[in-house]
Tab-separated table of C-alpha atoms and ligand atoms in Angstrom:
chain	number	residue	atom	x	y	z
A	183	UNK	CA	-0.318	-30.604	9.491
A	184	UNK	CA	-1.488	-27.289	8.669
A	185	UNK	CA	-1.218	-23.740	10.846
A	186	UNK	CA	-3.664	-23.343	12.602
A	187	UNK	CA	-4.230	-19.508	12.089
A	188	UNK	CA	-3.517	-19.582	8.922
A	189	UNK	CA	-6.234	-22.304	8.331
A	190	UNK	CA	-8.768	-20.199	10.339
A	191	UNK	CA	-7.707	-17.372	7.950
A	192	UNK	CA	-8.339	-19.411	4.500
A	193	UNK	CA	-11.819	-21.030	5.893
A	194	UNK	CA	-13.405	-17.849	6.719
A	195	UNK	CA	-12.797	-15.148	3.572
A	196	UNK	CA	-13.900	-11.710	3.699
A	197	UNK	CA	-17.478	-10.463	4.057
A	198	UNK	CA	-16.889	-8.181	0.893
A	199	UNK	CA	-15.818	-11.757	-0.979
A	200	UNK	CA	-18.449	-13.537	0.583
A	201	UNK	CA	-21.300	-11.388	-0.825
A	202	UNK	CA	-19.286	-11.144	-4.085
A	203	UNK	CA	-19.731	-14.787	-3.995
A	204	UNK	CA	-23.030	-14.674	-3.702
A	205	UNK	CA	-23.805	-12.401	-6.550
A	206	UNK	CA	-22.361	-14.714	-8.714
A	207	UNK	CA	-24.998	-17.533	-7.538
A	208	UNK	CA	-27.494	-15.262	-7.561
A	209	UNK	CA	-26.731	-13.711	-11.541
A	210	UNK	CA	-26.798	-17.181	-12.665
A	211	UNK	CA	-30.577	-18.014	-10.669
A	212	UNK	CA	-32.518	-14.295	-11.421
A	213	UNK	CA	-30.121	-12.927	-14.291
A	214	UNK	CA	-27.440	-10.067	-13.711
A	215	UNK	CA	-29.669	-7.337	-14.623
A	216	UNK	CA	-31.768	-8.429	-11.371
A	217	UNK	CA	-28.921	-8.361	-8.946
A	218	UNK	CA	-26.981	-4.781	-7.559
A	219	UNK	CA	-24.357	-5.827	-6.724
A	220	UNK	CA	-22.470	-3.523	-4.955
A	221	UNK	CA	-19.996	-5.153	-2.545
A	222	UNK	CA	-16.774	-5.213	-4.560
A	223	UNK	CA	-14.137	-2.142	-5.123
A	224	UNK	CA	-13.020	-3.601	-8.652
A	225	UNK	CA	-12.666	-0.655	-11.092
A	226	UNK	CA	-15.136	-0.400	-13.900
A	227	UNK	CA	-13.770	2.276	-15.803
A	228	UNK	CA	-11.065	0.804	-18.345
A	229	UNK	CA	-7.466	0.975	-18.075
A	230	UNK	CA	-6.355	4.606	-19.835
A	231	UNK	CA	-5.606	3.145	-23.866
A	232	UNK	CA	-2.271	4.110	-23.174
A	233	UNK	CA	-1.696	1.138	-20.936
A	234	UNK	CA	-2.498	-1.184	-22.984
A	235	UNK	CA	-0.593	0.637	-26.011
A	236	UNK	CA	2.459	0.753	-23.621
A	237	UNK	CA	2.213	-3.406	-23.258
A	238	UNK	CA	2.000	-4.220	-27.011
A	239	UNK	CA	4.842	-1.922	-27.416
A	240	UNK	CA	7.314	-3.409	-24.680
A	241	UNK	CA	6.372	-6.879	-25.985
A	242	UNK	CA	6.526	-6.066	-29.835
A	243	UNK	CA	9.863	-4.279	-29.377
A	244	UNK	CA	11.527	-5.705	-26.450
A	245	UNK	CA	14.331	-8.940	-25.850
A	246	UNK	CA	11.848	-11.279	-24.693
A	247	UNK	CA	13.752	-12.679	-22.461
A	248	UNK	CA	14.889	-9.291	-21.004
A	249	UNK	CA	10.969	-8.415	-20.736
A	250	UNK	CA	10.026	-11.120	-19.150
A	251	UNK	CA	13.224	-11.852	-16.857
A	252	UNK	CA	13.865	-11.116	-13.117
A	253	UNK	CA	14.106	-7.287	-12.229
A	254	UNK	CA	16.817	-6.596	-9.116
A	255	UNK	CA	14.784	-7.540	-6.344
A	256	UNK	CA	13.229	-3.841	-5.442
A	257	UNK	CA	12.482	-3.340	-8.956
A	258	UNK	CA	13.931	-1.880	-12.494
A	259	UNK	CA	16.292	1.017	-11.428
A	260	UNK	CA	15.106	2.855	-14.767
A	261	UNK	CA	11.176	2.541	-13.212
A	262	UNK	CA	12.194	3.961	-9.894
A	263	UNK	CA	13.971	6.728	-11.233
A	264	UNK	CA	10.756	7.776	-13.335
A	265	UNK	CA	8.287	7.304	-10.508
A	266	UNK	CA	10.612	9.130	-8.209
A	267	UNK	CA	11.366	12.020	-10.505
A	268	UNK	CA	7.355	12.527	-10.767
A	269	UNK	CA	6.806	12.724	-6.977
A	270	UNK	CA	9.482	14.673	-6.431
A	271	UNK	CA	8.362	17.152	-9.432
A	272	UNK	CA	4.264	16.866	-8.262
A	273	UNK	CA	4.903	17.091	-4.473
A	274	UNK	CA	8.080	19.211	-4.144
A	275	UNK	CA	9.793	16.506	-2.042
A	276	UNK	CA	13.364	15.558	-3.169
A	277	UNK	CA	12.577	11.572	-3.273
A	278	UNK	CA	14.960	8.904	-3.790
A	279	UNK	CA	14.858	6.156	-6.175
A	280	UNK	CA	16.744	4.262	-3.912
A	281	UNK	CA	13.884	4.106	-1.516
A	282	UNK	CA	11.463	2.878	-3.881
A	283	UNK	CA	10.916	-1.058	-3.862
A	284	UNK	CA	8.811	-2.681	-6.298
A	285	UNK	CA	5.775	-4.355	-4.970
A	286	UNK	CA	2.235	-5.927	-6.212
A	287	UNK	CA	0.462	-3.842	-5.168
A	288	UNK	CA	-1.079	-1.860	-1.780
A	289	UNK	CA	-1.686	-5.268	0.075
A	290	UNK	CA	1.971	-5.943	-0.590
A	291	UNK	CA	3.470	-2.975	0.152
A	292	UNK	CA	0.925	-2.766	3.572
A	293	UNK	CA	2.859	-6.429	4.493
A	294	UNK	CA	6.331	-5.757	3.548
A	295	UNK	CA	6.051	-2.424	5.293
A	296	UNK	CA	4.818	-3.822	8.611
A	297	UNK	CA	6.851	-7.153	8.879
A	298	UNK	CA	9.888	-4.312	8.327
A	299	UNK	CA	9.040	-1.794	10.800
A	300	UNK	CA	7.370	-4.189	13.641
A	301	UNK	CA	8.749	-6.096	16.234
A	302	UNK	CA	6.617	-8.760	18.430
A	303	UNK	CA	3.779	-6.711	20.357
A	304	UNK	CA	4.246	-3.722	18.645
A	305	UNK	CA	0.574	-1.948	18.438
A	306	UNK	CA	0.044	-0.586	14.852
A	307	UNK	CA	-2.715	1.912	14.859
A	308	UNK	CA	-5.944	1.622	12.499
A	309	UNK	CA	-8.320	4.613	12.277
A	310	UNK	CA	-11.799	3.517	11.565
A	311	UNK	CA	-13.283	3.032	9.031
A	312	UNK	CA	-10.634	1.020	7.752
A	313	UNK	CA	-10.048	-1.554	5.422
A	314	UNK	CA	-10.522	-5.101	7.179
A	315	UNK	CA	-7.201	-6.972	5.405
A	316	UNK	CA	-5.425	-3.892	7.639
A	317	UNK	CA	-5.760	-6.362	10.750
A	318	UNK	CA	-5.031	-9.724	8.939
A	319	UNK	CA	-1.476	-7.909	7.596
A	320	UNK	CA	-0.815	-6.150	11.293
A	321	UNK	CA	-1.385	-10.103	12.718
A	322	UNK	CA	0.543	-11.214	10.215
A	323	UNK	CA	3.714	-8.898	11.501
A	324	UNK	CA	3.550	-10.179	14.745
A	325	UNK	CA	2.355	-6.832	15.876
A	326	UNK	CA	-1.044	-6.016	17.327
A	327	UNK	CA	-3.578	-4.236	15.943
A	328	UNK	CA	-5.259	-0.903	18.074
A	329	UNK	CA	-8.587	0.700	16.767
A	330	UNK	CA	-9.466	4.545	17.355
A	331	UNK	CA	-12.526	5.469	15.947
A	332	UNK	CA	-12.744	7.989	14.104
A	333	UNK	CA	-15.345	11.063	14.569
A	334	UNK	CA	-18.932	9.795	13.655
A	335	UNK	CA	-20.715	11.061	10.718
A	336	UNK	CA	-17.650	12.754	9.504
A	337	UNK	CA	-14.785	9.635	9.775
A	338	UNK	CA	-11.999	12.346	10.046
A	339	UNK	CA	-9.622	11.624	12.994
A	340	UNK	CA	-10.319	11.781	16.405
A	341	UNK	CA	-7.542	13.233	18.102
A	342	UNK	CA	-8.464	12.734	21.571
A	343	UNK	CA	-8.932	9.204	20.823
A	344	UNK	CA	-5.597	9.026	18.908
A	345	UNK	CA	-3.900	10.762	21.582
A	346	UNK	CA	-5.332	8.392	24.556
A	347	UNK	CA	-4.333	5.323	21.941
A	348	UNK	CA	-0.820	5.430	21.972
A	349	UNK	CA	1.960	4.340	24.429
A	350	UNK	CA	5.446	3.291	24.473
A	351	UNK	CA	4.276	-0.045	22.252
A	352	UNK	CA	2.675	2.304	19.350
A	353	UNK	CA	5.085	1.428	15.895
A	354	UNK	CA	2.804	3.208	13.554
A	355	UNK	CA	-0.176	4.621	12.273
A	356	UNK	CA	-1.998	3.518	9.249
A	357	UNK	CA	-3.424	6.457	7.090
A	358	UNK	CA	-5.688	5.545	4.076
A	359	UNK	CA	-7.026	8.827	2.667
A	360	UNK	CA	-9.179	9.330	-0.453
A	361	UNK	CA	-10.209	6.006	1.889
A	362	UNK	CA	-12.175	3.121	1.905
A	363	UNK	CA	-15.077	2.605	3.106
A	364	UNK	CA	-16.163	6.829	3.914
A	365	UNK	CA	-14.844	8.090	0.796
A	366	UNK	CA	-13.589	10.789	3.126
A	367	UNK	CA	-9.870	13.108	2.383
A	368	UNK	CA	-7.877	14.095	5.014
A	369	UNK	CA	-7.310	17.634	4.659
A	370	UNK	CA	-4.149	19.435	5.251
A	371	UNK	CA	-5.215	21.108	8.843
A	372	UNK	CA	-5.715	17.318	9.633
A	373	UNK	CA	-2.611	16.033	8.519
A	374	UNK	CA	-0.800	18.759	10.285
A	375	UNK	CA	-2.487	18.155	13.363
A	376	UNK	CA	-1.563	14.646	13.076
A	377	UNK	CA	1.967	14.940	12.231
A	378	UNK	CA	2.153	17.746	15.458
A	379	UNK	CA	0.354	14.766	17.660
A	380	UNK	CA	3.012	12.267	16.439
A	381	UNK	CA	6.095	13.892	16.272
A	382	UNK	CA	5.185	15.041	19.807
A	383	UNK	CA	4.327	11.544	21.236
A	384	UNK	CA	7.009	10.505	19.801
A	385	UNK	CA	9.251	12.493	21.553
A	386	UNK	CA	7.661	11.279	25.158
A	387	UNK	CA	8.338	7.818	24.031
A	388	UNK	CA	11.627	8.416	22.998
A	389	UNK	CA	11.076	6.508	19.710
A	390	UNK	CA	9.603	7.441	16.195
A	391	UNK	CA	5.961	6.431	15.411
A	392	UNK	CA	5.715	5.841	12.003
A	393	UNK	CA	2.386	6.680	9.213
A	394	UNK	CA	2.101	4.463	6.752
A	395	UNK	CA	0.185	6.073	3.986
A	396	UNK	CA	-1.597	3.573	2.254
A	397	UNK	CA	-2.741	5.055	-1.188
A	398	UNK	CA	-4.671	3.156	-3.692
A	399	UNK	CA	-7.170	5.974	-4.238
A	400	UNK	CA	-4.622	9.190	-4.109
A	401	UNK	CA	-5.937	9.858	-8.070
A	402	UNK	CA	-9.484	9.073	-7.117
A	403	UNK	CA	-10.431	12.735	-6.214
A	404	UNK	CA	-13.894	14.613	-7.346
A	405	UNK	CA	-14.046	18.371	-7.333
A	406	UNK	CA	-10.560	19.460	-7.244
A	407	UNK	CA	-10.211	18.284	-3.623
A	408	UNK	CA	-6.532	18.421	-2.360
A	409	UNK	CA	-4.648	15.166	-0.943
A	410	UNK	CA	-2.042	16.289	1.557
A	411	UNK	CA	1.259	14.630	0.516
A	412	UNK	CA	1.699	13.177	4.014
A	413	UNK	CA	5.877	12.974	3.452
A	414	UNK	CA	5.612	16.720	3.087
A	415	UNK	CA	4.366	17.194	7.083
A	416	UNK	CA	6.153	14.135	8.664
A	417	UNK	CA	9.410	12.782	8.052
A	418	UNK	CA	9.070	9.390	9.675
A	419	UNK	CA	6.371	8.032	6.689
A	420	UNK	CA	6.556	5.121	4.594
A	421	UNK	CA	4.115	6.009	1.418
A	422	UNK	CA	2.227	2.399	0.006
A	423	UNK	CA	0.693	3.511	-3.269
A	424	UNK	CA	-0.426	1.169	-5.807
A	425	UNK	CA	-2.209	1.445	-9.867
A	426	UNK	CA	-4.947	-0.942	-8.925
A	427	UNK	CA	-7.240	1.824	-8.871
A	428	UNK	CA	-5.607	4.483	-10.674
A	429	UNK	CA	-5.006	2.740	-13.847
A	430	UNK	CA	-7.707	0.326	-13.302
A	431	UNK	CA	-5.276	-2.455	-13.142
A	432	UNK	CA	-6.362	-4.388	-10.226
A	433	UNK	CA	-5.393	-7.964	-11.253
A	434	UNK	CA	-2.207	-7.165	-12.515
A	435	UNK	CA	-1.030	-6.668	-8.914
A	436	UNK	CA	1.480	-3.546	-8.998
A	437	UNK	CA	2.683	-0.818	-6.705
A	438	UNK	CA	5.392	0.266	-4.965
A	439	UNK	CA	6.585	1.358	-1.237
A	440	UNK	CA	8.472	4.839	-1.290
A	441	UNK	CA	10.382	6.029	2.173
A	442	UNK	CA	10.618	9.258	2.684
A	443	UNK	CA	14.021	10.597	2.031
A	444	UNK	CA	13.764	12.888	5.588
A	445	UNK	CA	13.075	10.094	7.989
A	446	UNK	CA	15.886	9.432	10.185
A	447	UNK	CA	17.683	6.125	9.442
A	448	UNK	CA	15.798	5.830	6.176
A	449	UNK	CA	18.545	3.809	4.492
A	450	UNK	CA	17.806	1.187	7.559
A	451	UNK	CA	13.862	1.101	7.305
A	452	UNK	CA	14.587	0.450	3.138
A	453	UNK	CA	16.722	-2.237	3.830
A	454	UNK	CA	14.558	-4.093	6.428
A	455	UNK	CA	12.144	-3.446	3.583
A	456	UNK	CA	14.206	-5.526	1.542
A	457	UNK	CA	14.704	-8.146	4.387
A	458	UNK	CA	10.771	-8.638	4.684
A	459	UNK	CA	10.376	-8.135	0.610
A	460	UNK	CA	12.836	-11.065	0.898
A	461	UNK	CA	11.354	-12.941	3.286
A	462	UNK	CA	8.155	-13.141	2.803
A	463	UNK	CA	8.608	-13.725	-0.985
A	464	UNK	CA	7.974	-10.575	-2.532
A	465	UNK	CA	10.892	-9.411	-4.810
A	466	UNK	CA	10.682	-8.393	-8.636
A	467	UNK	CA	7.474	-7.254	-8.515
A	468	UNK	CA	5.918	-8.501	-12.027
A	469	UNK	CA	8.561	-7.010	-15.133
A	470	UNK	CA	6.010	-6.319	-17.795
A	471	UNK	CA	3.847	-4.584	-15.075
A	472	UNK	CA	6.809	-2.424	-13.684
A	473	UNK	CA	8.396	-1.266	-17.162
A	474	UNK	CA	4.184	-0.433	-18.239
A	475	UNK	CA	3.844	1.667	-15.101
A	476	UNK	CA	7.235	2.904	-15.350
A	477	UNK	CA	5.637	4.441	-18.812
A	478	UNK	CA	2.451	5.139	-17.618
A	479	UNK	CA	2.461	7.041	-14.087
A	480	UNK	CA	1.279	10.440	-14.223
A	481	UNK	CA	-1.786	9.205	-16.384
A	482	UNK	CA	-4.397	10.920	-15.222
A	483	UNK	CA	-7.468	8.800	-14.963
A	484	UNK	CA	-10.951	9.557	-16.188
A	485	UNK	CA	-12.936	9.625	-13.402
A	486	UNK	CA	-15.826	11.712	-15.224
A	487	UNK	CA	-18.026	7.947	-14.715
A	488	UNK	CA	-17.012	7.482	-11.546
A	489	UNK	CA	-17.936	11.021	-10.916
A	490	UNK	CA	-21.788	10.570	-12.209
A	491	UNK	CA	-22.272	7.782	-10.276
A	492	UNK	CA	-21.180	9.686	-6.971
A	493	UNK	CA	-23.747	11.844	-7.600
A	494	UNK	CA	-26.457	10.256	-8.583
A	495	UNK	CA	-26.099	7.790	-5.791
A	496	UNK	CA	-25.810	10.264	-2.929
A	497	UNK	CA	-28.395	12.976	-3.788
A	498	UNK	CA	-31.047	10.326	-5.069
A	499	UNK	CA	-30.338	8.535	-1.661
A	500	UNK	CA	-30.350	11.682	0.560
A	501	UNK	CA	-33.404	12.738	-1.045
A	502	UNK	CA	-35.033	9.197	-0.033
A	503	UNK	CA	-34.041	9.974	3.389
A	504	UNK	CA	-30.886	7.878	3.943
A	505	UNK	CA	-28.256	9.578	5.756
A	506	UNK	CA	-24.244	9.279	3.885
A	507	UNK	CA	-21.529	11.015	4.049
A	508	UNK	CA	-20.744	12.621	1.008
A	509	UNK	CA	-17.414	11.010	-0.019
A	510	UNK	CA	-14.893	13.086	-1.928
A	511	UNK	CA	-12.728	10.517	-3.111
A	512	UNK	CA	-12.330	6.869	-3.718
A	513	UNK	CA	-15.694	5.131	-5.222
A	514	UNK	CA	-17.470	4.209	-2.195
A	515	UNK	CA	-20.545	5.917	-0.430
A	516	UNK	CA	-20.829	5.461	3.278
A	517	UNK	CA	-24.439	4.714	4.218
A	518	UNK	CA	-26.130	5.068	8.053
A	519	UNK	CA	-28.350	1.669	7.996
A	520	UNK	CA	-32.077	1.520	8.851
A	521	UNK	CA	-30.976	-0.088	12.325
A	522	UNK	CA	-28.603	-0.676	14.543
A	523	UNK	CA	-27.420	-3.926	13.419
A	524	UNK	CA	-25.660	-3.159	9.853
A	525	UNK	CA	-25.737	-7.298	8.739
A	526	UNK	CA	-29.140	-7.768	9.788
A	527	UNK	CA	-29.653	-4.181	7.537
A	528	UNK	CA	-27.845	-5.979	4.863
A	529	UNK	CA	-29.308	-9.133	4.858
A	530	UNK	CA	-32.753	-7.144	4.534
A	531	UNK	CA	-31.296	-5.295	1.636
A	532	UNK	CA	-31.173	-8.454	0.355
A	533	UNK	CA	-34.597	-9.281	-0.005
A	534	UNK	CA	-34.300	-6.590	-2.893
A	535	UNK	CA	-31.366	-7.797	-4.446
A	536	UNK	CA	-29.477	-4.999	-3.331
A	537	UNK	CA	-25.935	-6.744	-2.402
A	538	UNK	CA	-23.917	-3.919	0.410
A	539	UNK	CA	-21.765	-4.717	2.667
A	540	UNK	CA	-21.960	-3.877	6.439
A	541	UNK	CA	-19.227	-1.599	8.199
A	542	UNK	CA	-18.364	-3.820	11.008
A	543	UNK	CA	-15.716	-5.216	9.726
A	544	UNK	CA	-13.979	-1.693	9.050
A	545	UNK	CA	-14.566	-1.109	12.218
A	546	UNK	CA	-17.896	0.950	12.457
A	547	UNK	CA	-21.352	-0.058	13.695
A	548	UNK	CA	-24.513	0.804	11.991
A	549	UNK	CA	-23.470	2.098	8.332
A	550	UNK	CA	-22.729	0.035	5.348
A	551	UNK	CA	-20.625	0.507	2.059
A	552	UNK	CA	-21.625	1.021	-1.488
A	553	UNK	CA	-19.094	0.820	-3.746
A	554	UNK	CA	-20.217	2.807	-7.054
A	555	UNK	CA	-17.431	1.497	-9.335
A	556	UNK	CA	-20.447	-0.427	-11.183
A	557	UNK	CA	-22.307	1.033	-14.301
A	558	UNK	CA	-24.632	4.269	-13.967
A	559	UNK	CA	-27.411	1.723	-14.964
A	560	UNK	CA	-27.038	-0.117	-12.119
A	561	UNK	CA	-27.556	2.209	-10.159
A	562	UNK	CA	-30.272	3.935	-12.306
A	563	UNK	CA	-32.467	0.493	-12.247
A	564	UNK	CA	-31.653	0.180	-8.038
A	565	UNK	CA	-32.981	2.920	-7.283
A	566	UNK	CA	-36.789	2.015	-6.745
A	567	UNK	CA	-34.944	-1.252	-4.705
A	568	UNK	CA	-33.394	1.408	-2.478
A	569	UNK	CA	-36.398	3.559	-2.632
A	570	UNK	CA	-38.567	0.141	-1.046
A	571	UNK	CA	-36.703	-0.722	1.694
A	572	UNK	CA	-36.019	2.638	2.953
A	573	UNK	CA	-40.100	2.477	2.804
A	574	UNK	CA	-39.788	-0.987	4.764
A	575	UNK	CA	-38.256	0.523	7.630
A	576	UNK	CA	-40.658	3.662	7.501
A	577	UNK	CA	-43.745	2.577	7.039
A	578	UNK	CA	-46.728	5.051	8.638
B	41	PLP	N1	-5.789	-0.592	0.763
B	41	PLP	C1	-7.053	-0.238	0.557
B	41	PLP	C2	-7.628	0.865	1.366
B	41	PLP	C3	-7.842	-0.879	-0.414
B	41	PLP	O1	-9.102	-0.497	-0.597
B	41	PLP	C4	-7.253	-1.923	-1.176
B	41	PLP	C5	-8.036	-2.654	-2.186
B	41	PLP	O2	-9.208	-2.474	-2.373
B	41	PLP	C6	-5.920	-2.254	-0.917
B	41	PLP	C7	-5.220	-1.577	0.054
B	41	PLP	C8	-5.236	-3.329	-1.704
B	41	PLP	O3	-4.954	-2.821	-2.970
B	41	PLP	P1	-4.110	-3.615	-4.070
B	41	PLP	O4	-5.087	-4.147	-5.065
B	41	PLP	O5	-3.250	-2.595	-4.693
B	41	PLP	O6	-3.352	-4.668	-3.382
């Protein structure tokens, strides 16, 4: 009656949902001041005002049933032309609005990209830390997903690792950088060094390994760091970016997949990009959504909150004693646990309502994530909880 994978799939949701779940049961029995919850990457900073400005605009002086009708199937022509003439203006890369399709969203644009560029055994690559739904969408291609851990401590790339990781079966690499879970950036010698390892493997296999660049957090950067355009160093790279984070718009599910105008056979890869947008149901990405981001991208996002809580969290926890790695970009702090086993950690943390989720699931041992996209009170009044179990584990 039902698939059976896809029944495994729906029975068992995410760790990061399950705890979410859980702080909801447990606000209701101790009150939500008691609970820190801090499993969740849902923005808390507000969309920029002129988001919502944008909307009551569009609806107030647009033909309603022009607003609210089907885009073309990759999305409003007039959108793609405005997002492509600001990448190709920011990054110095001649992109085409052509090779732009409409999505909602990274998770989207991840599966559209895949089911396009994978064929049955294909291995997609996933440097870890990386975000679980990664494996669920390479599955879901018919493709098989390959870890390579990345460097511990630091979570850049380990190229040795990389380099021993791919054969003749390798269709692509998935790059997620500001990412999630370390919070680390890729930095240009990186990129470089990655490109150089790909276009050369690529070469020995005798066909081109793709990077798909999945950016949610590209705008979520603290201190002036740099994100490496990664279209700018490799020509075979399909870019999935997305507003959730950017313009705090999570639940309004938009984003878009952009081809680089310098891969070989790009008009190919954007049409099996329509075949999978088409087949797996994704076409005219939301119209409201498209014509407000259409408006909107460039908007810089205040990240001055997000900021704060960065550093409060990691120097009052480094000065405890924990060991992180000091994250650069995205909203999540990447914590070594008191022992070995991260859940067991967790489920420990627990006992002081603090609600973290452990890295196994993106593919490291031992650490667990914080996401600070919560108020600066929260994680003001956790402190002393963090301060107590760090004293658990240490005691005389
Ligand atoms: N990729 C990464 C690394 C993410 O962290 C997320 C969401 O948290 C997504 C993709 C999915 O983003 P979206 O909400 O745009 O589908």
């Amino acid at each position: 009656m039902v698939s059976k994978e896809m029944l495994a799939l729906g029975k068992k949701s995410s760790v990061i949902r399950e705890i979410f779940e859980y702080a909801k049961v447990r606000r209701t029995q101790i009150g939500a001041e008691n609970v820190f919850d801090f499993s969740l990457g849902n923005p808390s900073i507000p969309a920029p005002a002129v988001v919502g400005e944008t909307m009551q605009k569009l609806i107030a002086d647009t033909d309603p049933v022009l607003l609210h009708g089907y885009t073309s199937a990759p999305g409003d022509m007039g959108v793609r032309q405005t997002i492509a003439g600001h990448v190709s203006e920011r990054f110095g890369i001649e992109v085409n609005p052509a090779l732009i399709y409409m999505t909602c969203g990274a998770a989207a644009s991840l599966t559209i990209s895949l089911r396009a560029i994978c064929c049955p055994e294909d291995e997609v690559i996933l440097l870890a830390p990386f975000f679980p739904e990664y494996q669920v969408f390479v599955r879901n291609a018919g493709a098989v997903p390959v870890i390579v851990p990345g460097r511990m401590g630091t979570f850049d790339i380990d190229f040795g690792a990389l380099a021993e990781a791919i054969n003749e079966k390798t269709r692509a690499v998935i790059v997620n950088s500001p990412n999630n879970p370390s919070g680390v950036v890729l930095d240009e010698i990186c990129i470089r060094r990655l490109a150089d390892v790909l276009t050369e493997k690529s070469a020995q296999y005798g066909r081109p390994i793709a990077i798909i660049a999945d950016e949610p957090y590209r705008e979520l950067v603290y201190g002036g760091v740099d994100v490496p355009y990664i279209p700018c160093y490799y020509d075979h790279t399909l870019v999935c970016y997305s507003y959730s984070k950017s313009l705090s718009l999570p639940g309004e599910r938009i984003g878009y997949i952009l081809v680089s105008p310098r891969m070989e056979g790009a008009g190919d890869v954007y049409a099996a990009i329509c075949g999978a947008g088409r087949s797996l149901g994704f076409v005219c990405a939301p119209s409201l959504l498209q014509l407000t981001v259409g408006a909107c991208d460039g908007t810089a996002p205040d990240l001055s909150a997000y900021d704060a809580n960065r550093t409060l969290l990691y120097s009052s926890l480094t000065e405890m004693g924990y060991e992180a790695v000091r994250p650069d970009g995205a909203f999540y702090l990447f914590v070594r646990a008191l022992e070995s086993d991260a859940a067991a950690f967790c489920e420990r943390a627990k006992k002081y309502e603090l609600l973290l989720v452990p890295s196994d699931d993106f593919g490291v041992p031992g650490y667990v994530r914080i996401a600070y996209c919560v108020s600066n009170d929260q994680i003001r009044r956790s402190l002393p909880a963090f301060r107590a179990l760090y004293e658990e584990y240490n005691k005389g």
